[in-house]
Tab-separated table of C-alpha atoms and ligand atoms in Angstrom:
chain	number	residue	atom	x	y	z
A	22	MET	CA	-0.909	43.742	-3.296
A	23	GLU	CA	0.132	41.074	-5.945
A	24	GLU	CA	3.726	40.238	-6.062
A	25	MET	CA	5.267	37.256	-7.426
A	26	ILE	CA	6.059	34.314	-5.069
A	27	THR	CA	9.025	32.514	-6.313
A	28	PHE	CA	10.278	29.157	-5.273
A	29	PRO	CA	13.765	27.599	-4.237
A	30	LYS	CA	15.802	26.864	-7.334
A	31	ASP	CA	15.077	23.054	-8.512
A	32	PHE	CA	11.831	23.058	-6.756
A	33	TRP	CA	9.953	19.688	-7.575
A	34	TRP	CA	6.778	20.444	-9.684
A	35	GLY	CA	4.648	17.287	-9.936
A	36	SER	CA	1.484	15.215	-8.792
A	37	ALA	CA	0.885	12.021	-7.234
A	38	TRP	CA	-0.996	8.957	-7.973
A	39	SER	CA	-0.841	5.012	-7.081
A	40	ALA	CA	-0.866	1.766	-8.865
A	41	GLU	CA	-4.460	0.366	-7.640
A	42	GLN	CA	-5.938	4.100	-8.759
A	43	ALA	CA	-4.461	4.296	-12.245
A	44	GLU	CA	-2.904	1.374	-13.929
A	45	GLY	CA	-5.603	-0.672	-14.195
A	46	ARG	CA	-5.603	-4.653	-14.607
A	47	GLY	CA	-3.573	-4.588	-17.821
A	48	ASN	CA	-2.510	-8.251	-19.144
A	49	THR	CA	0.887	-8.652	-17.401
A	50	GLY	CA	-0.367	-10.895	-14.946
A	51	LYS	CA	-1.445	-9.422	-11.255
A	52	ALA	CA	-2.497	-11.073	-7.976
A	53	GLU	CA	-5.913	-10.150	-6.563
A	54	THR	CA	-5.660	-6.853	-4.443
A	55	VAL	CA	-8.023	-6.271	-1.339
A	56	TRP	CA	-9.737	-3.755	-3.667
A	57	GLU	CA	-10.770	-6.397	-6.337
A	58	HIS	CA	-11.964	-8.755	-3.945
A	59	TRP	CA	-13.866	-6.560	-1.749
A	60	PHE	CA	-15.762	-5.325	-4.960
A	61	LYS	CA	-16.283	-9.083	-5.751
A	62	GLU	CA	-17.997	-9.309	-2.412
A	63	GLU	CA	-19.806	-6.214	-1.584
A	64	PRO	CA	-20.030	-3.821	-5.040
A	65	ASN	CA	-22.701	-1.747	-3.295
A	66	ARG	CA	-19.607	-0.014	-1.006
A	67	PHE	CA	-18.079	1.463	-4.369
A	68	TYR	CA	-19.432	4.688	-5.797
A	69	ASN	CA	-21.641	3.797	-8.868
A	70	ARG	CA	-20.345	0.246	-8.536
A	71	ILE	CA	-17.047	1.089	-10.643
A	72	ASP	CA	-13.960	-1.354	-9.465
A	73	SER	CA	-10.169	-0.822	-10.324
A	74	SER	CA	-9.866	-3.143	-13.253
A	75	VAL	CA	-9.812	-0.408	-15.728
A	76	THR	CA	-9.244	3.120	-13.870
A	77	THR	CA	-7.157	5.108	-16.153
A	78	ASP	CA	-5.547	2.288	-18.137
A	79	HIS	CA	-2.106	3.580	-17.561
A	80	ILE	CA	-0.504	0.598	-18.245
A	81	ASN	CA	-1.229	0.806	-21.628
A	82	HIS	CA	-1.358	4.666	-22.065
A	83	TYR	CA	1.942	5.433	-20.323
A	84	LYS	CA	3.919	6.897	-22.904
A	85	GLU	CA	1.024	9.233	-23.737
A	86	ASP	CA	0.519	9.788	-20.155
A	87	ILE	CA	4.215	11.048	-19.737
A	88	GLN	CA	3.927	13.649	-22.575
A	89	LEU	CA	0.711	15.224	-20.472
A	90	MET	CA	3.193	15.351	-17.500
A	91	LYS	CA	5.557	17.440	-19.601
A	92	GLU	CA	2.408	19.699	-21.140
A	93	THR	CA	1.432	20.343	-17.398
A	94	GLY	CA	4.606	21.335	-16.271
A	95	HIS	CA	6.066	17.923	-14.063
A	96	ASN	CA	9.776	17.891	-13.480
A	97	SER	CA	8.803	15.053	-10.798
A	98	PHE	CA	6.071	12.348	-10.467
A	99	ARG	CA	5.157	10.193	-7.739
A	100	LEU	CA	3.651	6.405	-8.659
A	101	SER	CA	3.306	3.471	-6.791
A	102	ILE	CA	4.665	-0.070	-7.816
A	103	SER	CA	1.991	-2.863	-7.341
A	104	TRP	CA	3.056	-5.538	-4.996
A	105	ALA	CA	0.118	-7.691	-6.550
A	106	ARG	CA	1.827	-7.143	-10.272
A	107	MET	CA	5.339	-7.807	-9.071
A	108	PHE	CA	4.616	-10.968	-7.543
A	109	PRO	CA	1.240	-12.298	-9.131
A	110	ASP	CA	1.225	-15.600	-7.105
A	111	GLY	CA	-0.183	-13.443	-4.005
A	112	GLY	CA	2.131	-11.580	-3.138
A	113	THR	CA	5.070	-13.998	-2.577
A	114	GLY	CA	6.990	-16.683	-5.198
A	115	LYS	CA	8.802	-15.830	-8.163
A	116	VAL	CA	9.065	-12.010	-9.442
A	117	ASN	CA	6.929	-11.251	-12.678
A	118	PRO	CA	9.508	-10.158	-15.443
A	119	LYS	CA	6.490	-8.541	-17.460
A	120	ALA	CA	5.651	-6.473	-14.570
A	121	VAL	CA	9.384	-5.634	-14.008
A	122	GLU	CA	9.619	-4.568	-17.791
A	123	PHE	CA	6.628	-2.569	-17.417
A	124	TYR	CA	8.148	-0.494	-14.390
A	125	ARG	CA	11.809	-0.554	-16.125
A	126	ASN	CA	10.056	1.169	-19.232
A	127	LEU	CA	7.736	3.412	-17.454
A	128	LEU	CA	10.728	4.565	-15.305
A	129	THR	CA	12.824	4.883	-18.271
A	130	GLU	CA	10.362	6.709	-20.487
A	131	MET	CA	9.916	9.311	-17.216
A	132	ASN	CA	14.001	9.961	-16.912
A	133	LYS	CA	13.991	10.413	-20.775
A	134	ASN	CA	11.639	13.244	-20.663
A	135	GLY	CA	13.045	14.896	-17.519
A	136	ILE	CA	10.489	13.686	-14.950
A	137	LYS	CA	12.598	12.439	-11.759
A	138	PRO	CA	10.368	9.002	-10.827
A	139	PHE	CA	9.435	9.199	-7.028
A	140	VAL	CA	8.633	5.816	-6.272
A	141	ASN	CA	6.083	4.244	-3.431
A	142	LEU	CA	6.208	0.544	-2.427
A	143	TYR	CA	2.330	0.308	-0.929
A	144	HIS	CA	-0.605	2.515	-1.450
A	145	PHE	CA	-3.260	0.599	0.176
A	146	ASP	CA	-2.930	-2.325	-2.277
A	147	MET	CA	-2.263	-5.669	-0.262
A	148	PRO	CA	-2.548	-8.820	-2.266
A	149	PHE	CA	-5.954	-10.994	-1.154
A	150	ALA	CA	-4.000	-13.785	-0.480
A	151	LEU	CA	-1.442	-11.955	1.873
A	152	GLN	CA	-4.816	-10.316	3.360
A	153	GLU	CA	-6.107	-13.832	4.132
A	154	LYS	CA	-3.002	-14.414	6.133
A	155	GLY	CA	-3.707	-11.571	8.734
A	156	GLY	CA	-2.571	-8.502	6.392
A	157	TRP	CA	-0.516	-6.257	8.857
A	158	GLU	CA	-1.265	-8.011	11.696
A	159	SER	CA	0.975	-11.089	10.275
A	160	ARG	CA	4.702	-11.079	10.782
A	161	GLU	CA	4.999	-13.480	7.929
A	162	VAL	CA	3.297	-10.344	5.602
A	163	VAL	CA	5.988	-7.985	6.932
A	164	ASP	CA	8.458	-10.649	5.818
A	165	ALA	CA	7.046	-10.961	2.543
A	166	TYR	CA	6.885	-6.782	2.195
A	167	VAL	CA	10.728	-6.629	3.177
A	168	ASN	CA	11.489	-9.227	0.198
A	169	TYR	CA	8.921	-7.169	-2.388
A	170	ALA	CA	10.489	-3.876	-1.467
A	171	THR	CA	14.412	-5.412	-1.661
A	172	THR	CA	13.050	-6.892	-5.141
A	173	CYS	CA	11.889	-3.546	-6.187
A	174	PHE	CA	15.216	-1.863	-5.135
A	175	LYS	CA	17.200	-4.544	-7.041
A	176	GLU	CA	15.206	-4.490	-10.241
A	177	LEU	CA	14.486	-0.745	-10.691
A	178	GLY	CA	16.868	1.047	-7.971
A	179	ASP	CA	19.172	2.710	-10.826
A	180	LEU	CA	15.983	4.279	-12.319
A	181	VAL	CA	14.263	5.871	-9.304
A	182	TYR	CA	14.728	9.217	-7.772
A	183	HIS	CA	13.240	8.883	-4.150
A	184	TRP	CA	11.887	6.132	-2.817
A	185	PHE	CA	8.830	5.495	-0.342
A	186	THR	CA	8.113	2.641	2.042
A	187	PHE	CA	4.253	3.795	2.593
A	188	ASN	CA	1.508	6.358	1.808
A	189	GLU	CA	-0.467	7.093	4.438
A	190	PRO	CA	-0.047	4.029	6.645
A	191	LEU	CA	-2.732	5.358	8.934
A	192	GLY	CA	-5.556	4.898	6.434
A	193	PRO	CA	-5.560	1.484	6.517
A	194	ILE	CA	-5.365	1.114	9.839
A	195	LEU	CA	-8.370	3.625	10.441
A	196	GLY	CA	-10.450	2.308	7.302
A	197	SER	CA	-9.374	-1.456	8.242
A	198	TYR	CA	-9.909	-1.408	11.746
A	199	LEU	CA	-12.150	1.453	12.722
A	200	GLU	CA	-14.026	3.246	10.147
A	201	GLY	CA	-14.975	0.996	7.820
A	202	PHE	CA	-13.736	2.357	4.566
A	203	HIS	CA	-10.892	-0.400	3.820
A	204	TYR	CA	-11.182	-4.221	3.632
A	205	PRO	CA	-12.114	-5.849	5.877
A	206	ALA	CA	-14.133	-3.109	7.683
A	207	LEU	CA	-13.860	-4.524	11.287
A	208	VAL	CA	-13.984	-2.597	14.435
A	209	ASP	CA	-11.221	-3.637	16.428
A	210	PHE	CA	-8.962	-1.109	17.922
A	211	LYS	CA	-6.206	-3.640	19.368
A	212	ARG	CA	-5.929	-5.574	16.114
A	213	GLY	CA	-5.472	-2.246	14.445
A	214	ALA	CA	-2.901	-1.306	16.769
A	215	GLN	CA	-1.075	-4.307	15.904
A	216	ALA	CA	-1.435	-3.768	12.079
A	217	ALA	CA	0.050	-0.327	12.633
A	218	PHE	CA	3.239	-1.799	14.523
A	219	TYR	CA	3.881	-3.933	11.985
A	220	THR	CA	3.497	-1.528	9.304
A	221	ILE	CA	6.349	0.723	11.269
A	222	LEU	CA	8.367	-2.307	11.636
A	223	ALA	CA	7.967	-3.254	7.746
A	224	HIS	CA	9.389	0.239	7.175
A	225	ALA	CA	11.978	-0.069	9.197
A	226	LEU	CA	12.972	-3.583	7.795
A	227	ALA	CA	12.580	-1.806	4.395
A	228	ILE	CA	14.996	1.126	4.794
A	229	GLN	CA	17.631	-1.453	6.694
A	230	SER	CA	17.613	-3.296	3.220
A	231	PHE	CA	17.886	-0.041	0.946
A	232	LYS	CA	20.671	0.979	3.147
A	233	GLU	CA	22.551	-2.339	2.747
A	234	LEU	CA	22.277	-2.059	-0.917
A	235	GLN	CA	24.003	1.364	-1.030
A	236	LEU	CA	21.654	2.960	-3.690
A	237	ASN	CA	21.947	6.291	-4.998
A	238	SER	CA	18.728	7.566	-3.972
A	239	LYS	CA	17.195	8.361	-0.338
A	240	ILE	CA	14.047	6.563	1.019
A	241	GLY	CA	11.469	7.974	2.897
A	242	VAL	CA	7.464	7.622	3.780
A	243	ILE	CA	4.818	9.503	2.758
A	244	LEU	CA	2.271	10.728	5.845
A	245	ASN	CA	-1.143	12.275	5.994
A	246	LEU	CA	-0.706	14.853	8.467
A	247	SER	CA	-3.442	17.320	9.691
A	248	PRO	CA	-2.540	20.016	12.715
A	249	THR	CA	-5.015	19.354	15.606
A	250	TYR	CA	-6.552	22.872	16.427
A	251	PRO	CA	-8.813	22.324	20.086
A	252	ARG	CA	-12.097	24.459	20.052
A	253	SER	CA	-10.828	26.787	22.932
A	254	GLN	CA	-8.373	27.243	25.278
A	255	GLN	CA	-10.222	25.692	28.001
A	256	PRO	CA	-8.081	22.739	29.701
A	257	ALA	CA	-10.509	20.097	28.866
A	258	ASP	CA	-10.541	21.285	24.869
A	259	ILE	CA	-6.535	21.324	24.937
A	260	LYS	CA	-6.644	17.911	26.421
A	261	ALA	CA	-8.855	16.473	23.578
A	262	ALA	CA	-6.473	17.961	20.956
A	263	GLU	CA	-3.387	16.367	22.718
A	264	ILE	CA	-4.952	12.904	22.725
A	265	VAL	CA	-6.049	13.248	19.285
A	266	ASP	CA	-3.009	14.428	18.221
A	267	ALA	CA	-0.918	11.614	19.683
A	268	LEU	CA	-3.127	9.005	18.451
A	269	TYR	CA	-3.573	10.419	14.470
A	270	THR	CA	-0.345	12.275	14.244
A	271	ARG	CA	2.524	11.492	16.135
A	272	SER	CA	1.405	7.640	16.013
A	273	PHE	CA	3.275	7.178	12.659
A	274	LEU	CA	5.383	10.293	12.411
A	275	ASP	CA	7.399	10.014	15.352
A	276	PRO	CA	8.468	6.219	15.077
A	277	MET	CA	8.865	6.701	11.120
A	278	VAL	CA	10.782	9.684	11.123
A	279	LYS	CA	12.330	9.691	14.824
A	280	GLY	CA	12.371	5.960	15.506
A	281	THR	CA	10.699	6.844	19.254
A	282	PHE	CA	6.981	5.990	20.299
A	283	PRO	CA	5.101	8.767	21.595
A	284	GLU	CA	4.718	8.565	25.366
A	285	LYS	CA	1.162	9.736	25.533
A	286	LEU	CA	0.413	7.285	22.823
A	287	VAL	CA	2.024	4.475	24.636
A	288	GLU	CA	0.535	5.738	28.193
A	289	ILE	CA	-3.381	5.035	26.833
A	290	LEU	CA	-2.517	1.866	24.901
A	291	LYS	CA	-1.206	0.662	28.092
A	292	GLU	CA	-4.361	2.068	30.275
A	293	TYR	CA	-7.272	0.653	27.819
A	294	ASP	CA	-5.013	-2.976	27.352
A	295	GLN	CA	-4.661	-1.902	23.727
A	296	MET	CA	-0.791	-2.719	22.980
A	297	PRO	CA	0.480	-4.786	20.385
A	298	ILE	CA	2.969	-7.479	20.405
A	299	TYR	CA	6.324	-6.894	19.677
A	300	GLU	CA	9.865	-8.074	20.872
A	301	ALA	CA	12.473	-5.973	22.126
A	302	ALA	CA	14.816	-6.465	19.040
A	303	ASP	CA	11.904	-4.840	16.783
A	304	LEU	CA	12.355	-1.285	18.714
A	305	THR	CA	16.021	-1.125	17.716
A	306	VAL	CA	15.087	-1.927	14.166
A	307	ILE	CA	12.807	1.098	14.057
A	308	GLU	CA	15.234	3.538	16.047
A	309	GLN	CA	17.709	2.547	13.672
A	310	ASN	CA	15.978	2.769	10.430
A	311	THR	CA	13.979	5.936	9.838
A	312	ALA	CA	13.132	8.061	6.971
A	313	GLN	CA	15.796	10.146	5.177
A	314	ILE	CA	13.032	12.326	3.457
A	315	LEU	CA	9.352	12.783	4.166
A	316	GLY	CA	6.329	13.703	2.205
A	317	LEU	CA	3.548	15.344	3.712
A	318	ASN	CA	0.043	15.016	2.632
A	319	TYR	CA	-2.471	17.931	3.652
A	320	TYR	CA	-6.288	18.188	2.910
A	321	GLU	CA	-7.654	19.378	6.109
A	322	PRO	CA	-6.881	20.554	9.629
A	323	ARG	CA	-8.882	18.628	12.605
A	324	ARG	CA	-10.713	20.653	15.005
A	325	VAL	CA	-11.718	18.885	17.894
A	326	LYS	CA	-13.118	19.374	21.440
A	327	ALA	CA	-13.717	17.723	24.696
A	328	ARG	CA	-16.576	15.241	24.685
A	329	LEU	CA	-20.174	16.651	25.996
A	330	THR	CA	-21.229	12.891	27.085
A	331	ALA	CA	-20.164	10.201	29.095
A	332	ILE	CA	-18.590	6.857	27.205
A	333	ASN	CA	-20.569	3.665	27.463
A	334	PRO	CA	-17.622	1.637	28.810
A	335	GLU	CA	-19.333	-1.669	27.104
A	336	GLY	CA	-18.719	-0.285	23.645
A	337	PRO	CA	-15.822	-0.994	21.708
A	338	PHE	CA	-12.557	1.009	22.410
A	339	LEU	CA	-12.478	3.856	20.385
A	340	PRO	CA	-10.449	7.108	19.993
A	341	GLU	CA	-13.812	8.855	20.039
A	342	TRP	CA	-13.702	8.129	23.834
A	343	PHE	CA	-11.760	10.806	23.890
A	344	TYR	CA	-13.045	14.099	21.925
A	345	GLU	CA	-15.725	14.872	19.785
A	346	ASN	CA	-15.148	16.509	16.179
A	347	TYR	CA	-15.815	20.333	16.529
A	348	ASP	CA	-17.742	21.513	13.744
A	349	MET	CA	-16.202	25.182	13.921
A	350	PRO	CA	-18.643	28.040	12.717
A	351	GLY	CA	-17.524	29.814	9.525
A	352	LYS	CA	-15.448	26.979	8.404
A	353	ARG	CA	-14.740	26.858	4.581
A	354	MET	CA	-15.745	23.625	3.107
A	355	ASN	CA	-14.884	21.626	0.056
A	356	ILE	CA	-18.743	20.347	0.312
A	357	TYR	CA	-17.996	17.471	-2.268
A	358	ARG	CA	-15.490	15.610	-0.408
A	359	GLY	CA	-16.781	16.870	2.908
A	360	TRP	CA	-13.372	18.196	3.928
A	361	GLU	CA	-12.511	21.903	5.270
A	362	ILE	CA	-10.402	23.768	3.478
A	363	TYR	CA	-8.032	25.808	5.675
A	364	GLU	CA	-4.921	26.716	3.784
A	365	LYS	CA	-2.900	27.843	6.758
A	366	GLY	CA	-2.923	24.088	8.067
A	367	ILE	CA	0.148	23.212	5.528
A	368	TYR	CA	1.891	26.275	6.876
A	369	ASP	CA	1.407	25.117	10.593
A	370	LEU	CA	2.653	21.632	9.745
A	371	CYS	CA	5.900	22.755	7.878
A	372	ILE	CA	6.636	24.863	10.974
A	373	ASP	CA	6.202	21.585	13.073
A	374	ILE	CA	8.297	19.553	11.081
A	375	ARG	CA	10.826	22.194	10.930
A	376	ASP	CA	10.668	22.457	14.971
A	377	ASN	CA	10.185	19.000	16.344
A	378	TYR	CA	11.675	16.567	13.616
A	379	GLY	CA	15.011	18.208	12.840
A	380	ASN	CA	13.813	20.065	9.862
A	381	ILE	CA	14.237	16.551	7.735
A	382	GLU	CA	14.131	17.254	4.215
A	383	ALA	CA	10.337	17.215	3.169
A	384	PHE	CA	8.012	18.112	0.365
A	385	ILE	CA	4.095	18.472	0.107
A	386	SER	CA	3.521	14.866	-1.360
A	387	GLU	CA	-0.241	15.400	-1.762
A	388	ASN	CA	-2.844	18.802	-1.720
A	389	GLY	CA	-5.712	18.718	-3.898
A	390	MET	CA	-9.342	19.361	-4.312
A	391	GLY	CA	-12.057	16.607	-5.419
A	392	VAL	CA	-15.049	17.984	-7.380
A	393	ALA	CA	-18.304	16.017	-8.260
A	394	ASP	CA	-19.946	16.666	-11.636
A	395	GLU	CA	-16.922	18.573	-13.068
A	396	GLU	CA	-18.394	18.478	-16.671
A	397	ARG	CA	-20.648	21.478	-15.430
A	398	PHE	CA	-17.595	23.390	-15.792
A	399	MET	CA	-16.658	22.290	-19.367
A	400	ASN	CA	-16.555	24.704	-21.876
A	401	ASP	CA	-17.839	24.320	-25.577
A	402	LYS	CA	-14.333	22.492	-26.499
A	403	GLY	CA	-14.597	20.107	-23.792
A	404	GLN	CA	-12.035	21.637	-21.176
A	405	VAL	CA	-12.746	21.980	-17.632
A	406	ILE	CA	-12.522	25.462	-16.489
A	407	ASP	CA	-11.436	24.690	-12.737
A	408	ASP	CA	-10.734	28.241	-11.692
A	409	TYR	CA	-11.634	27.198	-8.114
A	410	ARG	CA	-8.533	24.276	-8.473
A	411	ILE	CA	-6.045	27.039	-9.505
A	412	ASP	CA	-7.271	29.073	-6.367
A	413	TYR	CA	-7.062	26.031	-4.004
A	414	ILE	CA	-2.940	25.920	-5.317
A	415	LYS	CA	-2.068	29.011	-5.240
A	416	ASP	CA	-3.659	29.559	-1.592
A	417	HIS	CA	-1.772	26.594	-0.319
A	418	LEU	CA	1.372	27.181	-1.856
A	419	ALA	CA	1.762	30.497	-0.720
A	420	TYR	CA	1.621	28.937	2.918
A	421	VAL	CA	4.362	26.752	1.693
A	422	HIS	CA	6.261	29.721	0.393
A	423	LYS	CA	5.969	31.775	3.714
A	424	ALA	CA	7.110	28.354	5.631
A	425	ILE	CA	10.134	28.119	3.531
A	426	SER	CA	10.946	31.802	3.991
A	427	GLU	CA	10.930	31.093	7.587
A	428	GLY	CA	13.472	28.227	6.956
A	429	CYS	CA	11.352	25.096	6.332
A	430	ASN	CA	13.249	22.559	4.325
A	431	ILE	CA	10.391	21.970	2.054
A	432	LYS	CA	11.623	21.000	-1.537
A	433	GLY	CA	8.432	20.626	-3.576
A	434	TYR	CA	5.009	20.332	-4.030
A	435	HIS	CA	3.071	17.619	-5.494
A	436	LEU	CA	-0.829	17.859	-6.602
A	437	TRP	CA	-3.472	15.049	-5.881
A	438	THR	CA	-3.548	14.450	-9.078
A	439	PHE	CA	-2.293	14.096	-12.400
A	440	ILE	CA	-5.083	12.608	-14.644
A	441	ASP	CA	-8.413	11.981	-12.623
A	442	CYS	CA	-8.018	8.878	-11.135
A	443	TRP	CA	-9.919	6.033	-9.250
A	444	SER	CA	-10.658	6.975	-5.466
A	445	TRP	CA	-11.265	3.690	-3.605
A	446	ILE	CA	-14.826	3.410	-2.369
A	447	ASN	CA	-15.528	6.903	-4.115
A	448	ALA	CA	-14.396	5.452	-7.364
A	449	TYR	CA	-14.942	8.383	-9.624
A	450	LYS	CA	-17.425	10.728	-7.938
A	451	ASN	CA	-14.932	13.452	-7.032
A	452	ARG	CA	-12.239	14.274	-9.610
A	453	TYR	CA	-8.920	15.805	-8.699
A	454	GLY	CA	-7.130	15.872	-11.763
A	455	LEU	CA	-4.787	18.641	-13.867
A	456	VAL	CA	-6.171	16.190	-16.779
A	457	SER	CA	-9.685	15.339	-17.242
A	458	LEU	CA	-10.431	11.490	-18.299
A	459	ASN	CA	-13.564	10.272	-20.062
A	460	LEU	CA	-14.540	7.025	-18.681
A	461	GLU	CA	-16.293	6.012	-22.039
A	462	ASN	CA	-13.120	6.275	-24.304
A	463	GLN	CA	-10.375	6.943	-22.110
A	464	LYS	CA	-9.750	10.509	-23.661
A	465	ARG	CA	-7.659	12.810	-21.666
A	466	THR	CA	-8.065	16.711	-21.773
A	467	ILE	CA	-5.718	19.161	-20.032
A	468	LYS	CA	-7.882	21.334	-17.952
A	469	LYS	CA	-7.615	24.928	-17.014
A	470	SER	CA	-5.641	24.207	-13.728
A	471	GLY	CA	-3.236	21.951	-16.048
A	472	GLU	CA	-2.143	24.883	-18.338
A	473	PHE	CA	-1.803	27.139	-15.128
A	474	TYR	CA	0.491	24.512	-13.636
A	475	LYS	CA	2.770	24.475	-16.526
A	476	GLU	CA	2.986	28.424	-16.305
A	477	MET	CA	3.712	28.317	-12.679
A	478	SER	CA	6.329	25.331	-13.003
A	479	ARG	CA	8.175	27.192	-15.966
A	480	ASN	CA	7.933	30.453	-13.718
A	481	ASN	CA	8.948	28.660	-10.643
A	482	GLY	CA	6.330	30.955	-8.993
A	483	PHE	CA	3.047	32.735	-9.624
A	484	VAL	CA	1.676	36.259	-8.814
A	485	TYR	CA	-0.157	36.260	-5.840
A	486	ASP	CA	-1.883	39.041	-3.366
A	487	THR	CA	0.207	38.315	-0.276
A	488	HIS	CA	-2.342	40.407	2.029
A	489	ARG	CA	-4.325	37.092	1.854
A	490	LEU	CA	-1.966	35.536	4.262
A	491	VAL	CA	-2.388	36.163	7.696
B	519	BGP	C1	-5.215	10.535	-0.192
B	519	BGP	C2	-4.748	8.875	-0.982
B	519	BGP	C3	-4.802	8.955	-1.805
B	519	BGP	C4	-6.157	9.870	-2.663
B	519	BGP	C5	-6.466	10.773	-2.095
B	519	BGP	C6	-7.708	11.861	-2.204
B	519	BGP	O1	-5.993	9.900	1.212
B	519	BGP	O2	-3.513	9.123	-0.783
B	519	BGP	O3	-4.963	8.037	-2.516
B	519	BGP	O4	-7.160	8.813	-3.198
B	519	BGP	O5	-6.464	10.891	-0.689
B	519	BGP	O6	-8.584	11.007	-1.454
B	519	BGP	P1	-10.055	10.344	-1.869
B	519	BGP	O7	-9.642	9.332	-2.641
B	519	BGP	O8	-10.731	9.662	-0.542
B	519	BGP	O9	-11.085	11.300	-2.378
């Protein structure tokens, strides 16, 4: 039966993107980031050899873009600040007045237009000079990050609605130390564990500094979280799922939200000699400075099974020593990105946060569908008719609504993304936006999903066949 699904009053409708993926280099001065450096070193790693120098050129289009936010129903939007732009001398030294001016203008314009700025401090874009000092493996880099964060709080704090320390801190660990999709593409679990620990410490120290300044906003973190489902109820499959859950989900969620580390994770790291170096005082800082608000990025579930084969003990230590991915027959796929589409996962995630994380104030901070060659779906006016994206949004939101009706403290939904943006090594392969971007002339055109988004935001909901929920 079709019925109107209505969301709580003042629900945050919006979308998200990040500095490196949308701003473009501009002419404010900016240090080289790891992405810019990696492209120079190995351009073949990037789809169609497109770098991040231009992207959506938001730095020169921000006023027009904010009007497009309004036209697509945004009442809130998440951006990230570029550390490299704020501190063009390699991420440290003197703050860049031109960067402060740009961000102040941007945030002021958003506020003037009724769009609440959600501001993230770190979205994968390490200044290269700091990467040379060890990146997140280095305590010196943690100090530089806290200085950068504190500067942002002081320079921009009056204009920001909510702050976030990191977006998907697990991403750079997997990408840089295990799976090769971030610079420097190593395979070294122990160094990854060190970088993960210092990321968690940096999060806590930034929150500590934020609290001292007594700003009128909250600070939290944005995590990519996937519920982990075992192939079967066989003990070996369940054990594999528990380990995967500890490694990929609880590893950041527990310390950043609860201030503690999951026992199972610590047990494994000790057993396999993968523990990071830290000081006792670090644990106190982490315990005392946890997130006040939590962003949930959800794209796909994790399905795992027990390993079929024995491991090679001489090989490098890897998470895959404990599990294999389970390719479930009949699962629905986003074939372009290679990610499973499983809407109920977003509900299971919300329930986990309600039951195991004190029902902390939270919102869906990313969810979305990247599709290749969207020109195929353009009508003769050049508008992308993306009904698949509208269905994707509705199907996920219907489960978010169900979670809210069962007491989950979910305050909003931000789609990935606003205008098609640059996707790291995938560059412009898959498009995610409510607005399409013509790479040749930077022309922006609202997609059908952008029109739908506006309607949904205006009505604070949409009509849906609730029988589709299981
Ligand atoms: C998230 C990141 C985003 C964004 C999105 C889509 O993991 O926070 O930066 O890129 O995923 O993924 P991708 O760009 O890899 O297709």
